[in-house]
Amino acid sequence: MPVEFFRCLATCHTVATKGEESPETIRYLATSPDEAALVTAAKNFGFFFFRRTTTSVCVRETNVEKMGMFHDVLYDILNILEYSSSRRRQSVICQYPDGRLVLYCKGADNVIFERLADGNDDIKTKTREHLENFGAAGLRTLCLAYKDLSLHAYKSWNEKLIEAKTSLKDREEILDEVAELIEKDLVLIGCTAIEDKLQAGVPSCIETLSRAGIKIWILTGDKMETSINIAYACRLINNDMKQLIMSSETDDIREIESRGDQVEIATYMRAAVKNQLKKLLEEAENSQQSYHPNLALVIDGKCLTYALDPSLRGMLLNLSLDCSSVICCRVSPLQKAQVTSLIKKDAGRITLSIGDGANDVSMIQAANIGVGIIGLEGRQAVMASDYAISQFRFLTDLLLVHGRWSYLRICKVVTYFFYKNLVFALTQFFYTFQTGFSGQRFYDDSFQTLYNIIFTTLPVIAVGLFEKDVSASLSKKFPELYKEGTRNTFFKLTVWMEVAVVSLFQSLVVYYFVVASSTNSVHSSGKMLGLWDVSTMAFNCLVVIVNLRLLLMCDAITRWHYTSVGLGLLAWLAYILVYSGVYSKGIYSAFCVSASTAYFYVTFLLVVVVALLPDILYKGVQRWFFPLNYQIIQECHGHEPDQSSALLQIRNQLTPDEARSFQVAQLPRETNTGFAFDSPGFESFFGEKAGVYAPQKAWDVARRASMLRPKPKTPRRD
Amino acid sequence: MSWNAPSSSSGGAGSSTHVSAPTTISKRPKYSKFTQQELPACKPILTPGWVISTFMLVSIVFIPIGVASLFASRHVVEIVYRYETDCIPPASRRDKVKYIQSIEDKICTKNLTVPKHMKQPIYVYYQLDNFYQNHRRYVKSRSDGQLKYVSSENETQDCKPEDVANRISIVPCGLIAWSLFNDTFNFSLNNQQLAVNKRGISWKSDREHKFGKNVYPKNFRSGTLVGGAQLDSSIPLSEQEDLIVWMRTAAFPTFRKLYGKIEVDLEENEQIQVTLRNNYNTYSFNGKKKLVLSTTTWLGGKNDFLGIAYLAVGGLCFFLAMAFTIVYLFKPRQLGDPTYLSWNQNPGGH
């Protein structure tokens, strides 16, 4: 049996090799690191897969009887039934050199158990026990099985397969069906467990994010025990929390499933899920009334299938919104997407999906924001994502620093655009009433054109690039600031109303203050101003006001702001001097004429100050009596210089524990693959060498024997 | 998965023995304060101190300016005489349009009392109300090229319907010139004629650059539409200052235009007799006509608005500054007090 176990590992995979064909130098290229790990494990146990041809796999097997002897075995791979997220298993049919035909199958435990032949109950129960232990220790498990095939049975099946492969319609489904025909009556060999380490800084990152008011859900394909364990490791669940568990792994369900009637299973499941949901919802409401600490919902994929049914969706949503953290385990990629869109569409929340594997692609695409982690699991997630980061904990920077800044910047830029165009358009609007509604323009055509293109453009770009209310380090130190974004503090209706009122006021000031006295003579020589003189004066005031208000609403004014505002105003001055200086119809010398009067300057000062004073008043009063959080933090830390290279710092806020695991992760690994069972205690060994203390892990061989109860602190994440 | 952390040092050490160490290809962009968002920035915080001092400063600057402007405005002596009804004989007042369109001599006289000593020069204006010189069609009904260059005489495409008459281009063409104001005012003091100087009533830039020295009125008002004043075709446009003033179109339907200057002082309570020729037809659109005599100061004519606005804003700012100071003294808010943070005030919830 052990031989079959490792043969299965060495043959049933889609790994390619690279480099010299010796155990030390060979490198395995796999679509998932798990697969490579399993092949490596087989190698270390004496079943060295070293070559793949189009039809065969070469394995150098240690002779079981005589130690130290090798012989190369060539297995003909007749078919590969590939892994897919719906099948959740992978099979190969290989032919031994002596002609024996075997199907090796490797897949998720529930999938394999469904397809086992009767009998062999003791190995099944034993394996189940193992699986539970491994899961509780936070390991990722797979089950292995095999089946001997007769040549005749294989041949008749192969014909069907070829037919399926060449079918033009629904090929995928037909292939699955055909695979289903042969992947049955399997014999269980055993199970594997792989440690998938949690990246450094994940727990503190998650803690920071939840302080920022972000609710975190885990959607994972792992077993329930594993997922709960991860959630503990990520501090999503702690011992104070009440866990609401919806599992399909109950005895009743198992019993009904064993009968195999699909319709019966479905009806029973639906009823069960409904009852459970009702019960949990009541429980959640009760505990909310009694101020019970936070709730955590754990639900598995099978239950989710029924809970996502339109009739139960609402209940599920209410329940999950009551909980502070939700863990969905054993979910398929499609369900990940469904859950994401449940939150996005039904609850109307903004969702962000982050993942590193190909199975996360659908949820990354379903969410409002998709983030891919560049990792060992391939690039699919990254390709599908909006943002790609190299480690999970950089999510803090992405959201709390750059996300927050972007939000702030976009809000300011958009409201500013709204403001400046409204002020501009309103003055024109007021003038219409004075022209007998003939449509005469208040400003010269070229002013109107260049207003948005030149005179007021550059500064707002500077705001869009450089605006920040608090520095990067403070943003991360006070994650609560992020809530201003989730509550949309800077972009809600009241903000628009404020902007509209300010614009209305300023346009009234610009228009009526300039107009009010220009019906009279404004020069000691008694001469009068004409249409273009008045409009040039008003426009001059307008450009200055709009540019100065930009500086007023900035929280960080860099030299680019000054430069751009200066450039905008200079451009206006240069333009009007040149434009009214060369012969150009009505506007000719309008600026020089009006600027030759004292009235021009007196009005200018009045208009600019009066237009901007209410802004200052409003801001001053608001900050004084109703300060927002960011304003207080500005006041606390305003005098501190920006921490230089705060953004470049990768080791941000690692707890000592994490710092250690990070260092451990950096240890040299020439001979080790890094997987836990490969060489027990290696971390401690290298750790000592490098002067890093690495604690023994729960799955170290020495302790495995005594491992009866799951140890919760084994960080690992999907 | 943690061993793919982007630390270049461990990447090299990790795979050095057998496989040739991959040269570390770093995609990290070159460091610059610009790209790293670390530009030195001024972070203005509008503290109560700043608010109070801003308002104080504004009031300190504004109140003197306000006083000066108001003083200047009060210094101006202005006589306004609205004459569009007065100058129609009572018998004809029922049908004013018919009267104004008749060809008889429409002279009227009026005695104006000088309220206060008026120092020369005294400016004479006519003011029209409800006259939309800023109407879109009216504003563009002119040919700037034609006004300046003889060669552009035929650029009359914007001037319709006053572009050509008898197939010859009109100079100056367009509705603005055509509707030139043609009431005239004569002043006498104690039966002595007061000279009205009509030189230098237009802006120099208009005179020298917009109206040609060798462009003479031609074919003007020879069409069928009765317009305003007639132009002397022997005087070049650059010297026709009434036309130049008129053609600097006003921004609003109520406007004043400079008519001339009286260059003698007028004493208080002196009676000046005005002889008006009421020719201009504002009756068909209910326009008002006024005659204005006014002195000026550094700020121009009578203009209370600026002074009052400055004083009001300055006063308001002073009041606000005082109010804020009092609040600041009695109920100051400590800056940067973390207890004001919402999550400190309301722990647990939000």
Short mmCIF file of C-alpha atoms in Angstrom, two decimals, chain A residues 374 388 390 394 402 645 647-650, chain B residues 6 24-38:
data_model
loop_
_atom_site.label_atom_id
_atom_site.label_comp_id
_atom_site.label_asym_id
_atom_site.label_seq_id
_atom_site.Cartn_x
_atom_site.Cartn_y
_atom_site.Cartn_z
CA ILE A 374 1.68 37.73 -7.04
CA ALA A 388 -1.59 43.31 -7.97
CA SER A 390 3.20 40.88 -3.79
CA PHE A 394 0.50 45.31 1.54
CA HIS A 402 -3.26 54.89 -1.35
CA SER A 645 10.52 56.49 2.89
CA LEU A 647 6.12 53.86 1.93
CA LEU A 648 9.23 52.05 0.93
CA GLN A 649 9.45 50.36 4.26
CA ILE A 650 8.35 46.82 3.67
CA PRO B 6 10.52 40.64 -2.19
CA THR B 24 18.32 39.87 -9.02
CA ILE B 25 16.14 41.73 -11.39
CA SER B 26 14.47 44.41 -9.36
CA LYS B 27 11.49 46.18 -10.76
CA ARG B 28 11.55 48.67 -7.98
CA PRO B 29 11.32 52.11 -9.54
CA LYS B 30 14.01 54.63 -8.94
CA TYR B 31 13.38 56.50 -5.76
CA SER B 32 12.21 60.05 -6.06
CA LYS B 33 10.27 62.18 -3.68
CA PHE B 34 7.88 62.96 -6.48
CA THR B 35 6.88 59.41 -7.24
CA GLN B 36 6.94 58.39 -3.61
CA GLN B 37 4.54 61.17 -2.66
CA GLU B 38 6.97 62.63 -0.20
#
